Short mmCIF file of C-alpha atoms and ligand atoms in Angstrom, two decimals:
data_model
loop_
_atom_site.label_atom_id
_atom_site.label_comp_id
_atom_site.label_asym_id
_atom_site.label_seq_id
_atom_site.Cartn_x
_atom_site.Cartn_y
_atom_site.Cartn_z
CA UNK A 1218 17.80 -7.39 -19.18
CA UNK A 1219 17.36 -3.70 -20.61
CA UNK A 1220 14.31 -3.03 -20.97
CA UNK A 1221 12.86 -0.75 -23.51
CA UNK A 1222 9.67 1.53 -23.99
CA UNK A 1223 6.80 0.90 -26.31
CA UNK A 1224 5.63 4.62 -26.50
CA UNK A 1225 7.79 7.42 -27.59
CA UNK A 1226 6.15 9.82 -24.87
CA UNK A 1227 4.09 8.42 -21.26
CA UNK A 1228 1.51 10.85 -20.34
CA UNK A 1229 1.65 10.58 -16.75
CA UNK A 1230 -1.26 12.33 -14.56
CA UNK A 1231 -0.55 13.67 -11.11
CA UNK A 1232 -2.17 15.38 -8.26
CA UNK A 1233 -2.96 19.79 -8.19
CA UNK A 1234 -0.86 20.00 -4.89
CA UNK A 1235 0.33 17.59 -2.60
CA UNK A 1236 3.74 19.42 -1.30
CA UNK A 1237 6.52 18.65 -0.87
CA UNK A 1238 5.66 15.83 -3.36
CA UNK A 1239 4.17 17.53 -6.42
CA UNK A 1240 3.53 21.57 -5.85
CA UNK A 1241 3.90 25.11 -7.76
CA UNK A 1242 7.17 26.75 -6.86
CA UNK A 1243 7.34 30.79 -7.31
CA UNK A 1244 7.93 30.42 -10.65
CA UNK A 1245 4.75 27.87 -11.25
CA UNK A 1246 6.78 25.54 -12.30
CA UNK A 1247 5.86 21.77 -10.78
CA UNK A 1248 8.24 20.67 -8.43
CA UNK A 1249 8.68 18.34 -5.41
CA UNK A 1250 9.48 14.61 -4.80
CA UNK A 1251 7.37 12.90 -6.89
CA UNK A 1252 8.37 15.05 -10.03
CA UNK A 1253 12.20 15.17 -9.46
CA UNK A 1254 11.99 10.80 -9.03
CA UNK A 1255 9.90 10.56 -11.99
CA UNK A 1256 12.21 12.77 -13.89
CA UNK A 1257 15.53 10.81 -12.90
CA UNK A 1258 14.07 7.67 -13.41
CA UNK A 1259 12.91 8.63 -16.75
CA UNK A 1260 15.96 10.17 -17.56
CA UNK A 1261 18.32 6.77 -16.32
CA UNK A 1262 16.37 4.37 -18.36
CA UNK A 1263 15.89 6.71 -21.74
CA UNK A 1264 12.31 7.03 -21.64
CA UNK A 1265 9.88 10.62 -22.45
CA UNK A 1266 7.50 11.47 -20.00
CA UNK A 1267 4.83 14.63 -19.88
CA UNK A 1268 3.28 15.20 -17.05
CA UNK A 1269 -0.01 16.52 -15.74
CA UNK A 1270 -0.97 18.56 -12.69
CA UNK A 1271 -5.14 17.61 -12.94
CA UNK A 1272 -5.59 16.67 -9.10
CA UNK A 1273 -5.56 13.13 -7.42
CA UNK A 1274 -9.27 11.78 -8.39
CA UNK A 1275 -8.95 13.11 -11.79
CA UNK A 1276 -5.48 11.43 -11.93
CA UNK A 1277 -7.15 8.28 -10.71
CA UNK A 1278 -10.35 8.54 -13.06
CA UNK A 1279 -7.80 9.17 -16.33
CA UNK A 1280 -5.76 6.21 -15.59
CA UNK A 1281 -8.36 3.84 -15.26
CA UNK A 1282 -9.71 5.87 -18.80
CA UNK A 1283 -6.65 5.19 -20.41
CA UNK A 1284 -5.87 8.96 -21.00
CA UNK A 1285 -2.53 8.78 -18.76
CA UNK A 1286 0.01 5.86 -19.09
CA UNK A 1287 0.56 5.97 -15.40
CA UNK A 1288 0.40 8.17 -12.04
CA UNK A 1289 2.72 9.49 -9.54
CA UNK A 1290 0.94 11.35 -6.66
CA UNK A 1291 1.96 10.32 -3.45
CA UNK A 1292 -0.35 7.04 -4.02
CA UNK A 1293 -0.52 4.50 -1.29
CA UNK A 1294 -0.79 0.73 -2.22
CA UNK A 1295 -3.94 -0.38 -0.87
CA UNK A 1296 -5.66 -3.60 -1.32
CA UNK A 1297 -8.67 -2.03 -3.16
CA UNK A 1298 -6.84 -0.61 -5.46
CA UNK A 1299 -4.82 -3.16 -6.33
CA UNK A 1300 -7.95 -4.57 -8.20
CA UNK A 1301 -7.80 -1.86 -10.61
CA UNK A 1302 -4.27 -0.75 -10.66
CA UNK A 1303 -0.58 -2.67 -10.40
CA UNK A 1304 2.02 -0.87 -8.68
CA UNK A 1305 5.97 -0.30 -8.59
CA UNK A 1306 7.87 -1.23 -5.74
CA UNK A 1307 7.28 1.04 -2.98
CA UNK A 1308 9.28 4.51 -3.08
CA UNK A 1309 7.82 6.28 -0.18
CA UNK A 1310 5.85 5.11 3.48
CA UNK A 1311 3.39 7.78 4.83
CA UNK A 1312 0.91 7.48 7.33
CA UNK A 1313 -2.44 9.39 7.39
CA UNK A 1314 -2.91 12.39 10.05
CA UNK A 1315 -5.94 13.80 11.23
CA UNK A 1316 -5.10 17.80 11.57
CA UNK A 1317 -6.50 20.32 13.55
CA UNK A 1318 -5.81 24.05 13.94
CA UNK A 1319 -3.44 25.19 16.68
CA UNK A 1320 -6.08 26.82 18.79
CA UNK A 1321 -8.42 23.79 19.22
CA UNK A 1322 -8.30 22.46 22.12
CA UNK A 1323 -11.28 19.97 22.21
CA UNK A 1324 -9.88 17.53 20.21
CA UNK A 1325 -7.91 14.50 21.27
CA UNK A 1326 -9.29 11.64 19.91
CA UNK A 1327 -11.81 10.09 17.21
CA UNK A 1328 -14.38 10.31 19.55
CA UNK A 1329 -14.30 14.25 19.77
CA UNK A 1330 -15.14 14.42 16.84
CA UNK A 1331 -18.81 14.00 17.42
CA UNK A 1332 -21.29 16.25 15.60
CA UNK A 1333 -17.80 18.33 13.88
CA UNK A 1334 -17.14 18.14 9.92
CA UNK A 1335 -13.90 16.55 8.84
CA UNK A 1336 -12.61 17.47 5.10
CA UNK A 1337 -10.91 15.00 3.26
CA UNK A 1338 -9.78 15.36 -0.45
CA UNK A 1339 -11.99 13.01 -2.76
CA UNK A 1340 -10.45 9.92 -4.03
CA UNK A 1341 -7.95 9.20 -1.29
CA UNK A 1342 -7.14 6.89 1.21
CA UNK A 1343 -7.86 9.33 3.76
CA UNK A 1344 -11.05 9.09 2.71
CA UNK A 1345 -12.09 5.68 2.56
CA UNK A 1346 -10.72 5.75 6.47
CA UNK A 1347 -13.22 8.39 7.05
CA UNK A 1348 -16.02 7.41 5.52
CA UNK A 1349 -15.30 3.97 7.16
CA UNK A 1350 -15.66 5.34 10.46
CA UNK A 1351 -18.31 8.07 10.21
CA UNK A 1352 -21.05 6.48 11.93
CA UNK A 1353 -18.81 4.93 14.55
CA UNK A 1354 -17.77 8.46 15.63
CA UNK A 1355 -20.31 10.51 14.68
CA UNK A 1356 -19.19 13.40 12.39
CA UNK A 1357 -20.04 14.98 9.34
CA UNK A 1358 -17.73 14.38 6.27
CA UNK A 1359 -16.74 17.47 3.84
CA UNK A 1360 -15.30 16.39 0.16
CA UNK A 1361 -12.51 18.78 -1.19
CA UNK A 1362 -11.05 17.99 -4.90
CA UNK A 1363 -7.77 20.07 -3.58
CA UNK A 1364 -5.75 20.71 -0.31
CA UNK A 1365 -5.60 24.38 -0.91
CA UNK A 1366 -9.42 24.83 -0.40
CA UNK A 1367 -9.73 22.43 2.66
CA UNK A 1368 -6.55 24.04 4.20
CA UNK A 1369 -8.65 27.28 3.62
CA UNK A 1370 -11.95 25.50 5.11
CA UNK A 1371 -9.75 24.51 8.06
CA UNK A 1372 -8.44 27.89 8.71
CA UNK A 1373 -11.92 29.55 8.43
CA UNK A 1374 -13.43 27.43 10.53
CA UNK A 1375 -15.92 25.92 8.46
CA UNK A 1376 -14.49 22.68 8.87
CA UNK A 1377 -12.99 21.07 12.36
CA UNK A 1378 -10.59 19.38 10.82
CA UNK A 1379 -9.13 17.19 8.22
CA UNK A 1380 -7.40 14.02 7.68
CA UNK A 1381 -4.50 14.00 4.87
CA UNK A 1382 -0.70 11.84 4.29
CA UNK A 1383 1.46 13.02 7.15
CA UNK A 1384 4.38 14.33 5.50
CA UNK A 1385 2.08 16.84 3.65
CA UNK A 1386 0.49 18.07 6.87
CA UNK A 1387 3.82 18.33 8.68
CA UNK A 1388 5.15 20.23 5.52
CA UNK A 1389 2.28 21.95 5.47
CA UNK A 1390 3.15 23.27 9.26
CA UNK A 1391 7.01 23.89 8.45
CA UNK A 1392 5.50 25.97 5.74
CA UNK A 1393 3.23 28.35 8.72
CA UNK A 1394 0.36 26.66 8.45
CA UNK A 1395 -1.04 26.81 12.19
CA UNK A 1396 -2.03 23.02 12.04
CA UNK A 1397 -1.61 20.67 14.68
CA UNK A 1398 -1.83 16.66 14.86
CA UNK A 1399 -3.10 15.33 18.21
CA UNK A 1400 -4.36 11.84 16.99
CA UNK A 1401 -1.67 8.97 16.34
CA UNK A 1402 -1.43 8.10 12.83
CA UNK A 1403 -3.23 5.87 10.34
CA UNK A 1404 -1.43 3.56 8.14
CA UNK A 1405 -2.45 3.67 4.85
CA UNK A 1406 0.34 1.63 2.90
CA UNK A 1407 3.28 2.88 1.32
CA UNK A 1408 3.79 5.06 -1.96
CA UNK A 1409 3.91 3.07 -5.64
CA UNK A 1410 3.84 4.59 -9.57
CA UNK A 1411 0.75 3.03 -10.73
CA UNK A 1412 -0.61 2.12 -13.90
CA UNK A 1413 -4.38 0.62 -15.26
CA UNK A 1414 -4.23 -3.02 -14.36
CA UNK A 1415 -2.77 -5.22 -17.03
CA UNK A 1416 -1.46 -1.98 -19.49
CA UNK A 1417 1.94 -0.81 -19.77
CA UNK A 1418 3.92 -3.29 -18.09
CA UNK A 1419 7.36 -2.23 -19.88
CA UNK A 1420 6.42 1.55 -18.00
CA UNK A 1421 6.28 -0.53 -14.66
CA UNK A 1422 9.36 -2.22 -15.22
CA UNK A 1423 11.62 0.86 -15.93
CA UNK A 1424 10.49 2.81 -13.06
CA UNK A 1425 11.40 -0.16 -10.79
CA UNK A 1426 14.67 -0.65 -12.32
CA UNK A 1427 15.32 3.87 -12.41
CA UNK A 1428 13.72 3.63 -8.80
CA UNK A 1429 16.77 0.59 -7.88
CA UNK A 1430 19.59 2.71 -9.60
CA UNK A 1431 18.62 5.79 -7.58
CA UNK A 1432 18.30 4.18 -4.50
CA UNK A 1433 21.25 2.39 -4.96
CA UNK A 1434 23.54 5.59 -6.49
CA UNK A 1435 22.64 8.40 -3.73
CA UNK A 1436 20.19 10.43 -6.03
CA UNK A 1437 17.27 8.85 -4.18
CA UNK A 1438 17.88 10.40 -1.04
CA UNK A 1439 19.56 13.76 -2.78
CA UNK A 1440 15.72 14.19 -4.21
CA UNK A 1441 13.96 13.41 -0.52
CA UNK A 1442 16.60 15.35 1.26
CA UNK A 1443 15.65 18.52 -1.09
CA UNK A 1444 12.43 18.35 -0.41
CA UNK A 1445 12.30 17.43 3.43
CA UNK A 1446 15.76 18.06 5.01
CA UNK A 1447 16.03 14.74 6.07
CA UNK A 1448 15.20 10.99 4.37
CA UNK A 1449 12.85 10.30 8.13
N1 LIG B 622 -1.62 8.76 -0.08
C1 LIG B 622 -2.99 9.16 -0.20
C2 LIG B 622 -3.73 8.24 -1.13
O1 LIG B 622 -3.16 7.50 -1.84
C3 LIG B 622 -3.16 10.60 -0.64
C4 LIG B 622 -2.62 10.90 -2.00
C5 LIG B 622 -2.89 12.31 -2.46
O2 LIG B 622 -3.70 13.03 -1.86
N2 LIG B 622 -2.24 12.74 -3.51
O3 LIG B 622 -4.92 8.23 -1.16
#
């Protein structure tokens, strides 16, 4: 069954920065894992795509609006959302990290966290986990709209810490940041392309069938591997 697109062009929204998966190399272009899939996939079963850098809540917000066809940015399938969104098949599985600077010392568990202020960036898994627990442990909770200014907070001090995907914080650290992770994981559910619930079920459709040919082909792991190093 070939299936075909409805649209001549899919306005896809994605997040600001969320390296390796969507990021700003030195020449500003948007790059990273998310982009590059996207693009093959596109590319393999003949449909346009544009694509927009406007940060993960905003993603989320024109989605639901109609404004984008769809959204790639590292999004994990979750239960809630899957009242509001349908998904691809999975593409990627990430955990959430809570990160710390190298120098601190004074945190090993939830439960240090007493009386700090953890950052999260709005809209995200990480931060329903947060909020979740915020009483439980007893911190305060700072809301970022991008990683850039709650790495900043982070190294600044004026947050303790923050809780983002995994991959992006150990990225992050290959990178230089002087982060460190001494809390176990979260999991948060894996990666899926989403679009509004109900709409554009022909754009669902060809990114599972792109996302089967790459897998199946090589050029799935050629993307991850140029990103990462490694397909772990
Ligand atoms: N995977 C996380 C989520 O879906 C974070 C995504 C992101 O920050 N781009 O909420």
């Amino acid at each position: 069954t070939d299936i075909k697109p409805v649209k001549s062009d899919y306005r896809i929204a994605s997040d600001s920065l969320f390296a390796p998966f969507e990021f700003q190399n030195s020449s500003k272009k948007y790059v990273g894992i998310d982009v590059d899939l996207l693009q093959a996939i596109a590319k393999s079963q003949k449909f346009n795509i544009s694509m927009d850098f406007v940060g993960f809540q905003t993603a989320v917000d024109q989605t639901q609006a109609g404004h984008a066809d769809g959204m790639i940015a590292g999004m994990s399938i979750t239960d809630e959302r899957k009242n509001v969104f349908d998904f691809s098949d999975p593409y990627f599985t990430a955990n959430a990290t809570l990160a710390v600077k190298s120098t601190t010392t004074d945190i090993k568990s939830y439960k240090d966290l007493k009386g700090k202020t953890v950052g999260i960036k709005n809209g995200t898994a990480s931060q329903a986990f947060i909020d979740k627990n915020k009483d439980k442990y007893g911190y305060k909770v700072k809301v970022f709209d991008a990683a850039d200014t709650m790495y900043e907070s982070l190294n600044t001090g004026s947050i303790d810490a923050f809780m983002d995907d995994e991959p992006v914080v150990k990225y992050a650290i290959l990178q230089g940041k002087k982060f460190a992770t001494p809390i176990a994981p979260e999991k948060i559910g894996e990666y899926g392309f989403a679009v509004k619930k109900g709409t554009n079920p022909e754009l669902l459709a060809m990114f599972n069938a792109g996302l089967a040919k790459l897998k199946a082909n090589g050029d799935y792991d050629k993307i991850v591997e140029k990103y990462m190093g490694n397909t772990d």
